[in-house]
Each structure stands twice: as C-alpha cells, then as structure tokens.
Amino acid sequence: MDNKLRFKACLFCLHKALATVRLALPLIAVWSLAHAVYADPGSLEVAFDTEYTDNARKSASGEVDDFKNTASLTINKTDRFGRLDSSIVGDIEYYSYANDTYSNNLDSNLLWDGRYHIRPGTLTWGISDELSEVTIDSSQPDTPDNRTTRNIFTTGPSYTMQFNKVDSANLTAEYQRIDYKTEGDDNDRFRILPSFTHLLSDHQQVSLNYEWTKTLFGSERELYRNELSLSYRYSYLNYYFDGSYGKTHLKGRAGSTTEETDSNTWNATLSTDLTRTSSLAITYNRELNDSASGFDQRFEDAVISINNTTVILLTEWSLTYDKAFSNRSSLNARIYHNISEYLIDKSEEERNGVEAGYNYPLMPRLTVNVNAEYQQLDYTPSARSDDLYEISIGTDYEYIRNLFFTAELAHTLQESNSLINEYAENRVMLGVRYIPTF
C-alpha cells in the first residue's frame, strides 16, 4: 500500500470514529444535565404557532396560499461537572404545511460546545457540534426549498504557556468536518492556530496570530489557507474595542491545476455605553475564505451561496444602536452594508440595509412589537437590482405567569428590475409560548 492509499485509509477510519462520537453527543449532553456538579438554571421556551401566508413560494405569479403549523423548542443551558464545561444553545423547529406546499421538515439551529480541562489553565480538549439551516442560493427567496442543513463538527487540543505575568502563548490544533444534507460541498479541515499575547496594561493587550488550514474536498481537490495577523484589544469603563489586521493567502489545487490569491484582511468591533440606557456598536470586517468553510455564521447579514464552492472576499460593516426608555419601552436600530465577491465565478453581490424594532408595553401584561427592514441588493454582472421591504406588528399577552399568547401581521414586498424576481407576501400568525422556570 503506497503512502497515498495509507493516508486515505487513515482519513476514512478517523471520519468513521468521529461520526460515532458525533452520534453520542446528544447522550453526553443529557448525561451532563443529569450529573452536573454546577449548572445554571438556563432558559427553555416551548412554542406552537399557526401562520397563514398568501404567497408561500414567494413567487412573482401563480401565488399559492397555505397554513404553516409549527412546534418549536428554544434552549440555552450551561453546565460544569468535574473538569468538563458544557453548553448548549439554539432552537429546534418542526413545521408542516396544511396544503403540502412544502414537505414536513425539522429545522435545527443548535450549538453544543464542550471543553475538558486536562490540566486546568494549561491543556484543554475542545469538542463542538453546530447544526444550522443555511441558504443554498443567495439570489433566491428564503423558502424551505432554498435551504439545507449544515453540520460543523470540531475537535482538538489547546495548550497555553504562561511565560510571566504579561506574556503568554497558545497553540491550538483542530480537526473539522463540514457536512451538508443536500446541496453543498462536504469537506475535512485540519487547522493549526499558534498565537502570542502581551498585556500592555490591565485594560489592553496585543497578540500576534497565525492560522494554517488544509481543506480536503472530493475529486482530488485541496485548499490551503494561511493568515498572519496582529490584533489589539482594549476594555475600560464603558468602552470596548477588539480588532486585527493581517494578510491572508489561499492556494487551491484541482488535479494538475493550481490557483493562488491573497488579500489584506481585518476585523474591528467598537462598542460603548452612550448613557445608562443607550449603547452604540460599530463593526467592520474583511475576510478571504471559501464558501464551504462556514465562515458566514459570524456575519449576521451576509448570505453566502453554497451551490458552488468558490473563493469569497467578504467586506462588511454595521452600526447598531439600542435605547431603553423610562416607560419600559425599547428601541433597537441597525444599518449594515456588505459585499460578497465570488473571485472564481467573477460575480458580486452587494447588500445595503437598515432595520429597526420598537417594543412598547401597552398594558402590564400586553406588549406591542413593531419591526421594519429595508434591503437594497445589487448583482454583478447580471445588473439585477432588488429592493426588499418588510414590516410587521405583533403582540405578546401574558395570560398567566410564563404563558404568552402571540399574534403578528406581516407584509413583505420585493421590487426588482427583473420581473421574475418580484413578489409580495402577507402573513398572519397566531401562537402560544411557554417559558418554564427552574
């Protein structure tokens, strides 16, 4: 057996072994809940909704109306037993359409994260599993037919060396497996992440970071990613800043063909409390990666197409404002912009948007919620341009403690210079949700 066959055989065995571990994760989580030495109460919410829509397929013509019935469970729980820290957060939603516009389905957006402290403060072993619903084609409406399930499994050791009171180093090695239910390119990733950190003061630190990633796709395809960056963090009183600047290089191989590209990359987050009741946050990011890496999970308003694996240069910024008023109402507003450049496909998607939400307690047990959003989307080289408007008004009524009845009216309108991409949709939702206390 030559070295190449030995490597493939070892990789196959490793994949099978890790698949067994992944099947055991729910059992580990349940065992941790039952045997935790320390556990915060966490939060749990159970909800049942019925929603009527007059355009279930979000189509320009031949609108189909339907009733969507949903049962959902939302959880946020952290436990610690012995040397193992465990947390699970996310939601599970089962839905069915009365007129069978779409098949019954179980959507999951769950993250389980565990960290075993082999040598507390020095050596740990991490393991996590993230299950989420992602968009297949970012240029098409967000419907069940345009979504698939993505699973990201990550595991590996992390070693921290403390040289003195101000200098430390960390070395992390990870294996990551990314699987898609239908569309998408399954892959295996091997990552090495060394870093060196120096404390400038009690409120600020600087770090030198390096990341090496090798990705294995099918059909003799490989991708190497190298990133060297310098980061700075500052936190004092009401101010927080975390940013980095670096250089990222990608090298891909498919058969005998090799292609390379690089870019300056950075990220920055600045947040501050303007007053005791208001806050402001600014983010600015630029990242070079591949569409099958799952990096879009870190960017709230970026939607990445996964129907073809390609290299993406993503640039985005956002401005968020939150305000609480003396009448117990609250306002949150956000402006954002992002550009996704598909370098291999020679295409580009640009999104500009603004969204706002207002929450007002009309009565001691009755709350009114109003939300509105506008997006402008431009596609190159097709020259397609869309304007998307969404508005909703809803109420929450606490019938008895922790039991809420909910209602919502919503309208979505997409205008476009391509008539086939225009549509309008009206929705009416009635539901009940229960938040038990522990």
Short mmCIF file of C-alpha atoms in Angstrom, two decimals:
data_model
loop_
_atom_site.label_atom_id
_atom_site.label_comp_id
_atom_site.label_asym_id
_atom_site.label_seq_id
_atom_site.Cartn_x
_atom_site.Cartn_y
_atom_site.Cartn_z
CA MET A 1 0.00 0.00 0.00
CA ASP A 2 1.52 3.37 -1.05
CA ASN A 3 1.51 6.47 1.14
CA LYS A 4 -1.48 7.99 -0.63
CA LEU A 5 -3.65 4.91 -0.02
CA ARG A 6 -2.48 4.75 3.61
CA PHE A 7 -3.44 8.40 4.10
CA LYS A 8 -6.92 7.84 2.61
CA ALA A 9 -7.42 4.74 4.75
CA CYS A 10 -6.42 6.63 7.90
CA LEU A 11 -8.70 9.51 7.00
CA PHE A 12 -11.60 7.09 6.43
CA CYS A 13 -11.03 5.47 9.84
CA LEU A 14 -10.79 8.87 11.52
CA HIS A 15 -14.02 10.00 9.86
CA LYS A 16 -15.86 6.85 10.99
CA ALA A 17 -14.58 7.19 14.55
CA LEU A 18 -15.59 10.84 14.77
CA ALA A 19 -19.01 10.02 13.28
CA THR A 20 -19.53 7.66 16.22
CA VAL A 21 -18.52 10.42 18.64
CA ARG A 22 -20.95 12.83 16.99
CA LEU A 23 -23.81 10.35 17.38
CA ALA A 24 -23.01 10.21 21.08
CA LEU A 25 -23.07 13.99 21.60
CA PRO A 26 -26.80 14.17 22.48
CA LEU A 27 -26.32 11.40 25.04
CA ILE A 28 -23.33 13.26 26.53
CA ALA A 29 -25.39 16.44 26.75
CA VAL A 30 -28.26 14.62 28.50
CA TRP A 31 -25.82 12.90 30.88
CA SER A 32 -24.23 16.26 31.67
CA LEU A 33 -27.61 17.75 32.56
CA ALA A 34 -28.30 14.88 34.94
CA HIS A 35 -24.89 14.71 36.62
CA ALA A 36 -23.73 18.31 36.67
CA VAL A 37 -21.84 19.47 39.71
CA TYR A 38 -22.63 23.07 38.72
CA ALA A 39 -25.49 24.12 36.45
CA ASP A 40 -27.10 27.49 35.92
CA PRO A 41 -30.91 27.41 35.58
CA GLY A 42 -30.65 28.21 31.88
CA SER A 43 -33.71 29.02 29.82
CA LEU A 44 -36.26 26.97 27.92
CA GLU A 45 -39.14 28.02 25.70
CA VAL A 46 -41.83 25.90 24.06
CA ALA A 47 -43.99 27.44 21.32
CA PHE A 48 -46.80 26.44 18.96
CA ASP A 49 -47.71 28.69 16.01
CA THR A 50 -50.08 28.72 13.06
CA GLU A 51 -49.23 31.10 10.23
CA TYR A 52 -51.26 31.90 7.12
CA THR A 53 -49.44 33.16 4.02
CA ASP A 54 -50.95 34.22 0.70
CA ASN A 55 -47.71 33.52 -1.23
CA ALA A 56 -45.93 30.56 0.32
CA ARG A 57 -43.48 30.19 -2.58
CA LYS A 58 -42.66 33.93 -2.73
CA SER A 59 -43.24 33.83 -6.49
CA ALA A 60 -43.95 36.58 -8.99
CA SER A 61 -47.04 34.81 -10.36
CA GLY A 62 -49.26 31.86 -9.53
CA GLU A 63 -49.28 32.66 -5.82
CA VAL A 64 -50.11 29.73 -3.52
CA ASP A 65 -51.64 30.30 -0.09
CA ASP A 66 -51.13 27.88 2.78
CA PHE A 67 -51.14 27.40 6.55
CA LYS A 68 -47.83 26.66 8.25
CA ASN A 69 -48.11 24.86 11.60
CA THR A 70 -45.01 24.95 13.80
CA ALA A 71 -43.86 23.43 17.08
CA SER A 72 -40.54 24.78 18.39
CA LEU A 73 -38.20 24.40 21.33
CA THR A 74 -35.57 27.01 22.31
CA ILE A 75 -32.86 26.22 24.87
CA ASN A 76 -29.87 27.92 26.49
CA LYS A 77 -28.08 25.83 29.13
CA THR A 78 -24.60 25.77 30.66
CA ASP A 79 -23.23 23.04 32.94
CA ARG A 80 -19.99 22.16 34.64
CA PHE A 81 -19.18 18.78 36.09
CA GLY A 82 -15.69 17.90 37.15
CA ARG A 83 -13.29 19.32 34.58
CA LEU A 84 -15.81 19.41 31.75
CA ASP A 85 -17.62 22.61 30.78
CA SER A 86 -20.67 22.04 28.62
CA SER A 87 -23.15 24.39 26.97
CA ILE A 88 -25.99 24.02 24.51
CA VAL A 89 -27.84 26.88 22.84
CA GLY A 90 -30.26 27.14 19.93
CA ASP A 91 -33.66 26.03 18.75
CA ILE A 92 -35.44 23.13 17.08
CA GLU A 93 -38.49 23.71 14.89
CA TYR A 94 -40.83 21.16 13.32
CA TYR A 95 -43.26 22.50 10.72
CA SER A 96 -45.86 21.24 8.29
CA TYR A 97 -47.90 22.92 5.56
CA ALA A 98 -51.63 22.15 5.53
CA ASN A 99 -51.84 22.21 1.71
CA ASP A 100 -48.48 20.44 1.23
CA THR A 101 -46.74 23.37 -0.46
CA TYR A 102 -43.55 22.08 1.16
CA SER A 103 -42.74 18.76 2.81
CA ASN A 104 -42.81 18.42 6.60
CA ASN A 105 -39.39 19.18 7.99
CA LEU A 106 -37.35 19.51 11.18
CA ASP A 107 -35.14 22.61 11.20
CA SER A 108 -32.37 22.82 13.78
CA ASN A 109 -30.09 25.68 14.77
CA LEU A 110 -28.16 24.18 17.67
CA LEU A 111 -24.65 24.58 19.04
CA TRP A 112 -23.26 22.15 21.61
CA ASP A 113 -19.85 23.11 22.96
CA GLY A 114 -17.74 21.14 25.43
CA ARG A 115 -14.29 21.76 26.89
CA TYR A 116 -12.42 19.27 29.05
CA HIS A 117 -9.64 20.76 31.21
CA ILE A 118 -6.94 18.07 31.14
CA ARG A 119 -4.58 20.39 33.01
CA PRO A 120 -6.64 23.37 34.21
CA GLY A 121 -5.25 26.62 32.87
CA THR A 122 -2.81 24.86 30.57
CA LEU A 123 -4.14 21.97 28.47
CA THR A 124 -7.73 21.56 27.32
CA TRP A 125 -9.55 19.46 24.74
CA GLY A 126 -12.44 21.08 22.91
CA ILE A 127 -15.31 19.45 21.06
CA SER A 128 -18.29 21.17 19.47
CA ASP A 129 -21.08 20.40 17.04
CA GLU A 130 -23.10 23.07 15.24
CA LEU A 131 -26.25 22.22 13.31
CA SER A 132 -27.85 25.02 11.29
CA GLU A 133 -30.12 25.84 8.36
CA VAL A 134 -28.33 27.74 5.58
CA THR A 135 -29.33 29.31 2.27
CA ILE A 136 -28.40 27.43 -0.91
CA ASP A 137 -28.71 30.26 -3.46
CA SER A 138 -28.40 33.78 -2.04
CA SER A 139 -30.11 35.33 -5.08
CA GLN A 140 -33.36 33.41 -4.49
CA PRO A 141 -36.09 33.94 -1.83
CA ASP A 142 -35.67 32.35 1.59
CA THR A 143 -38.03 29.35 1.30
CA PRO A 144 -37.68 25.74 2.58
CA ASP A 145 -36.69 24.63 -0.94
CA ASN A 146 -33.78 27.08 -0.85
CA ARG A 147 -32.35 25.89 2.49
CA THR A 148 -30.32 22.90 3.59
CA THR A 149 -28.91 21.60 6.86
CA ARG A 150 -25.21 22.14 7.57
CA ASN A 151 -23.33 20.33 10.35
CA ILE A 152 -19.94 21.58 11.55
CA PHE A 153 -18.09 19.23 13.92
CA THR A 154 -14.86 20.49 15.52
CA THR A 155 -12.47 18.87 17.98
CA GLY A 156 -8.88 19.24 19.11
CA PRO A 157 -6.45 20.23 21.91
CA SER A 158 -5.39 23.68 23.07
CA TYR A 159 -2.21 24.31 25.05
CA THR A 160 -1.45 27.60 26.87
CA MET A 161 2.01 28.58 28.12
CA GLN A 162 2.32 31.44 30.65
CA PHE A 163 5.86 32.81 30.45
CA ASN A 164 5.33 35.58 33.01
CA LYS A 165 2.61 37.92 34.22
CA VAL A 166 2.30 39.72 30.87
CA ASP A 167 3.40 37.23 28.21
CA SER A 168 1.68 34.01 27.14
CA ALA A 169 1.40 31.76 24.10
CA ASN A 170 -1.27 29.39 22.87
CA LEU A 171 -1.20 26.53 20.39
CA THR A 172 -4.48 25.05 19.17
CA ALA A 173 -4.89 22.17 16.72
CA GLU A 174 -8.30 21.26 15.31
CA TYR A 175 -9.97 18.74 13.07
CA GLN A 176 -13.20 19.97 11.49
CA ARG A 177 -15.77 18.11 9.43
CA ILE A 178 -18.44 20.02 7.48
CA ASP A 179 -21.43 18.11 6.07
CA TYR A 180 -24.45 19.29 4.09
CA LYS A 181 -27.75 17.45 3.89
CA THR A 182 -28.41 18.17 0.20
CA GLU A 183 -26.51 20.94 -1.64
CA GLY A 184 -23.01 21.94 -0.58
CA ASP A 185 -19.51 20.51 -0.69
CA ASP A 186 -18.66 18.19 2.24
CA ASN A 187 -15.07 18.60 3.41
CA ASP A 188 -12.46 17.80 6.05
CA ARG A 189 -10.31 20.56 7.56
CA PHE A 190 -7.10 20.44 9.57
CA ARG A 191 -6.18 23.65 11.39
CA ILE A 192 -3.19 24.85 13.42
CA LEU A 193 -3.52 28.18 15.29
CA PRO A 194 -0.50 29.45 17.27
CA SER A 195 -0.61 32.88 18.94
CA PHE A 196 1.48 35.05 21.25
CA THR A 197 -0.14 37.59 23.61
CA HIS A 198 1.39 40.51 25.52
CA LEU A 199 -0.51 42.52 28.15
CA LEU A 200 0.23 46.20 27.74
CA SER A 201 -1.81 47.09 30.83
CA ASP A 202 -4.79 45.90 32.83
CA HIS A 203 -7.07 47.24 30.09
CA GLN A 204 -5.27 46.41 26.85
CA GLN A 205 -3.40 43.62 25.14
CA VAL A 206 -1.78 42.88 21.78
CA SER A 207 -1.46 39.49 20.04
CA LEU A 208 0.38 38.03 17.09
CA ASN A 209 -1.69 35.25 15.44
CA TYR A 210 -1.15 32.71 12.70
CA GLU A 211 -3.64 30.29 11.16
CA TRP A 212 -2.87 27.39 8.82
CA THR A 213 -5.73 25.38 7.34
CA LYS A 214 -5.71 22.43 4.95
CA THR A 215 -9.08 21.52 3.42
CA LEU A 216 -9.76 18.26 1.61
CA PHE A 217 -12.66 18.10 -0.83
CA GLY A 218 -13.58 15.19 -3.08
CA SER A 219 -12.22 14.57 -6.59
CA GLU A 220 -8.56 15.34 -5.80
CA ARG A 221 -9.24 18.91 -4.67
CA GLU A 222 -7.34 20.67 -1.87
CA LEU A 223 -7.26 24.19 -0.46
CA TYR A 224 -4.61 25.75 1.78
CA ARG A 225 -5.26 28.92 3.79
CA ASN A 226 -2.56 30.90 5.61
CA GLU A 227 -3.31 34.00 7.66
CA LEU A 228 -0.91 36.14 9.70
CA SER A 229 -2.45 38.93 11.77
CA LEU A 230 -1.80 41.38 14.59
CA SER A 231 -4.68 42.04 16.98
CA TYR A 232 -5.33 44.64 19.67
CA ARG A 233 -7.93 44.62 22.46
CA TYR A 234 -8.92 47.46 24.78
CA SER A 235 -11.54 47.45 27.52
CA TYR A 236 -12.07 50.20 30.04
CA LEU A 237 -15.18 51.53 31.79
CA ASN A 238 -17.86 51.85 29.07
CA TYR A 239 -15.58 51.28 26.08
CA TYR A 240 -14.62 48.03 24.35
CA PHE A 241 -12.50 47.59 21.23
CA ASP A 242 -11.29 44.39 19.59
CA GLY A 243 -9.58 44.49 16.19
CA SER A 244 -6.99 42.85 13.99
CA TYR A 245 -5.19 43.43 10.71
CA GLY A 246 -3.39 40.81 8.65
CA LYS A 247 -2.63 39.09 5.37
CA THR A 248 -4.48 36.04 4.07
CA HIS A 249 -3.23 33.74 1.31
CA LEU A 250 -5.24 30.97 -0.39
CA LYS A 251 -3.83 28.26 -2.61
CA GLY A 252 -6.14 25.77 -4.31
CA ARG A 253 -5.39 22.64 -6.28
CA ALA A 254 -7.74 20.68 -8.54
CA GLY A 255 -5.99 17.87 -10.37
CA SER A 256 -2.92 19.40 -12.00
CA THR A 257 -4.27 22.97 -11.87
CA THR A 258 -3.14 25.32 -9.10
CA GLU A 259 -4.50 28.80 -8.35
CA GLU A 260 -3.48 31.32 -5.69
CA THR A 261 -4.89 34.57 -4.33
CA ASP A 262 -4.26 36.82 -1.34
CA SER A 263 -5.72 39.90 0.31
CA ASN A 264 -5.34 42.23 3.25
CA THR A 265 -7.90 41.23 5.88
CA TRP A 266 -9.11 42.86 9.07
CA ASN A 267 -11.86 42.96 11.66
CA ALA A 268 -12.82 45.58 14.22
CA THR A 269 -15.54 45.93 16.85
CA LEU A 270 -16.09 49.07 18.91
CA SER A 271 -18.90 49.30 21.47
CA THR A 272 -19.74 51.87 24.12
CA ASP A 273 -22.50 52.83 26.53
CA LEU A 274 -23.54 56.33 25.49
CA THR A 275 -25.69 56.72 28.61
CA ARG A 276 -27.05 54.38 31.28
CA THR A 277 -29.91 53.49 28.91
CA SER A 278 -28.32 53.57 25.44
CA SER A 279 -25.43 51.88 23.65
CA LEU A 280 -23.71 52.04 20.28
CA ALA A 281 -21.68 49.38 18.46
CA ILE A 282 -19.70 49.52 15.21
CA THR A 283 -18.21 46.54 13.35
CA TYR A 284 -16.02 46.42 10.26
CA ASN A 285 -14.73 43.18 8.75
CA ARG A 286 -12.97 41.86 5.67
CA GLU A 287 -12.29 38.13 5.24
CA LEU A 288 -10.96 35.92 2.45
CA ASN A 289 -12.23 32.35 2.61
CA ASP A 290 -14.05 29.63 0.68
CA SER A 291 -17.83 29.34 0.51
CA ALA A 292 -17.82 25.85 2.09
CA SER A 293 -15.95 26.92 5.22
CA GLY A 294 -18.98 28.05 7.24
CA PHE A 295 -17.42 31.46 7.95
CA ASP A 296 -20.75 33.16 7.15
CA GLN A 297 -22.02 32.09 10.61
CA ARG A 298 -20.08 35.02 12.10
CA PHE A 299 -21.66 37.70 9.92
CA GLU A 300 -25.31 38.37 10.67
CA ASP A 301 -26.43 39.94 7.38
CA ALA A 302 -24.13 38.18 4.91
CA VAL A 303 -25.78 35.42 2.85
CA ILE A 304 -23.34 33.13 1.04
CA SER A 305 -24.31 30.86 -1.86
CA ILE A 306 -23.17 27.27 -1.30
CA ASN A 307 -24.38 25.69 -4.56
CA ASN A 308 -20.84 26.10 -5.96
CA THR A 309 -17.64 26.03 -3.92
CA THR A 310 -15.67 29.17 -4.68
CA VAL A 311 -13.38 31.73 -3.07
CA ILE A 312 -15.13 34.71 -1.46
CA LEU A 313 -13.80 38.08 -0.36
CA LEU A 314 -16.38 39.42 2.08
CA THR A 315 -16.34 43.05 3.24
CA GLU A 316 -18.96 44.29 5.68
CA TRP A 317 -19.72 46.94 8.25
CA SER A 318 -22.65 47.64 10.58
CA LEU A 319 -23.79 50.25 13.08
CA THR A 320 -26.13 49.21 15.93
CA TYR A 321 -27.97 51.45 18.38
CA ASP A 322 -30.01 50.32 21.41
CA LYS A 323 -32.10 52.53 23.68
CA ALA A 324 -34.30 51.83 26.72
CA PHE A 325 -36.93 54.43 27.71
CA SER A 326 -38.40 55.36 31.06
CA ASN A 327 -41.82 53.90 30.11
CA ARG A 328 -40.16 50.45 29.79
CA SER A 329 -40.24 50.57 26.01
CA SER A 330 -37.12 49.93 23.95
CA LEU A 331 -35.72 50.72 20.51
CA ASN A 332 -33.05 48.93 18.51
CA ALA A 333 -31.83 50.05 15.10
CA ARG A 334 -29.18 48.82 12.71
CA ILE A 335 -27.57 49.94 9.46
CA TYR A 336 -25.41 47.49 7.51
CA HIS A 337 -23.54 47.01 4.27
CA ASN A 338 -21.73 44.01 2.81
CA ILE A 339 -20.18 42.95 -0.48
CA SER A 340 -19.52 39.30 -1.36
CA GLU A 341 -17.03 38.96 -4.20
CA TYR A 342 -17.01 35.46 -5.74
CA LEU A 343 -13.47 35.55 -7.13
CA ILE A 344 -13.54 32.35 -9.18
CA ASP A 345 -17.02 32.93 -10.59
CA LYS A 346 -16.23 36.61 -11.29
CA SER A 347 -19.51 37.73 -9.71
CA GLU A 348 -20.50 40.05 -6.89
CA GLU A 349 -23.44 40.63 -4.53
CA GLU A 350 -23.89 43.89 -2.63
CA ARG A 351 -26.36 44.40 0.24
CA ASN A 352 -27.29 47.67 1.92
CA GLY A 353 -29.90 47.64 4.64
CA VAL A 354 -31.49 49.31 7.60
CA GLU A 355 -33.68 47.68 10.25
CA ALA A 356 -35.46 48.92 13.36
CA GLY A 357 -37.57 47.40 16.12
CA TYR A 358 -39.69 49.05 18.80
CA ASN A 359 -41.11 47.30 21.86
CA TYR A 360 -43.84 49.05 23.88
CA PRO A 361 -45.67 47.75 27.00
CA LEU A 362 -49.24 48.83 26.21
CA MET A 363 -50.57 47.28 29.43
CA PRO A 364 -48.89 45.48 32.35
CA ARG A 365 -49.36 42.12 30.58
CA LEU A 366 -49.63 43.28 26.95
CA THR A 367 -46.65 44.26 24.80
CA VAL A 368 -46.69 45.59 21.23
CA ASN A 369 -43.75 44.98 18.89
CA VAL A 370 -43.14 46.79 15.60
CA ASN A 371 -40.32 45.80 13.22
CA ALA A 372 -39.31 47.17 9.83
CA GLU A 373 -36.45 46.44 7.43
CA TYR A 374 -35.30 47.66 4.03
CA GLN A 375 -32.64 45.99 1.86
CA GLN A 376 -31.14 47.00 -1.45
CA LEU A 377 -29.48 44.16 -3.32
CA ASP A 378 -27.33 44.50 -6.45
CA TYR A 379 -25.93 41.62 -8.50
CA THR A 380 -22.96 41.78 -10.86
CA PRO A 381 -22.52 41.02 -13.77
CA SER A 382 -26.28 40.41 -14.28
CA ALA A 383 -27.10 44.06 -13.41
CA ARG A 384 -30.09 42.81 -11.42
CA SER A 385 -31.22 45.13 -8.62
CA ASP A 386 -33.80 44.36 -5.91
CA ASP A 387 -35.48 46.42 -3.21
CA LEU A 388 -36.87 44.38 -0.32
CA TYR A 389 -39.31 45.84 2.24
CA GLU A 390 -40.54 44.03 5.35
CA ILE A 391 -42.79 45.30 8.12
CA SER A 392 -44.55 43.51 10.98
CA ILE A 393 -46.59 44.35 14.04
CA GLY A 394 -47.22 41.86 16.81
CA THR A 395 -48.38 41.46 20.38
CA ASP A 396 -47.42 39.35 23.38
CA TYR A 397 -50.06 38.83 26.07
CA GLU A 398 -49.06 37.11 29.33
CA TYR A 399 -52.23 35.18 30.20
CA ILE A 400 -50.76 33.64 33.32
CA ARG A 401 -47.18 33.64 34.56
CA ASN A 402 -44.80 32.45 31.83
CA LEU A 403 -47.65 31.61 29.41
CA PHE A 404 -47.94 34.01 26.47
CA PHE A 405 -50.40 34.31 23.60
CA THR A 406 -48.88 35.89 20.49
CA ALA A 407 -50.19 37.41 17.27
CA GLU A 408 -48.47 39.05 14.30
CA LEU A 409 -49.33 40.71 11.00
CA ALA A 410 -46.50 40.95 8.44
CA HIS A 411 -46.00 42.15 4.88
CA THR A 412 -43.06 41.56 2.53
CA LEU A 413 -42.56 43.25 -0.83
CA GLN A 414 -39.69 42.75 -3.24
CA GLU A 415 -39.38 45.04 -6.25
CA SER A 416 -36.83 44.32 -8.97
CA ASN A 417 -35.71 45.34 -12.46
CA SER A 418 -36.16 41.63 -13.24
CA LEU A 419 -39.92 40.99 -13.18
CA ILE A 420 -39.49 37.28 -12.42
CA ASN A 421 -37.90 38.21 -9.08
CA GLU A 422 -40.71 40.47 -7.88
CA TYR A 423 -43.19 39.22 -5.28
CA ALA A 424 -45.44 40.28 -2.44
CA GLU A 425 -46.49 38.27 0.62
CA ASN A 426 -48.89 38.84 3.52
CA ARG A 427 -48.74 36.75 6.70
CA VAL A 428 -50.94 36.33 9.77
CA MET A 429 -49.64 34.36 12.76
CA LEU A 430 -51.30 33.19 15.98
CA GLY A 431 -49.42 31.26 18.63
CA VAL A 432 -48.75 30.36 22.22
CA ARG A 433 -45.43 30.07 24.04
CA TYR A 434 -44.48 28.85 27.47
CA ILE A 435 -41.30 29.69 29.40
CA PRO A 436 -40.96 27.39 32.41
CA THR A 437 -38.92 28.39 35.44
CA PHE A 438 -36.44 26.02 37.10
#
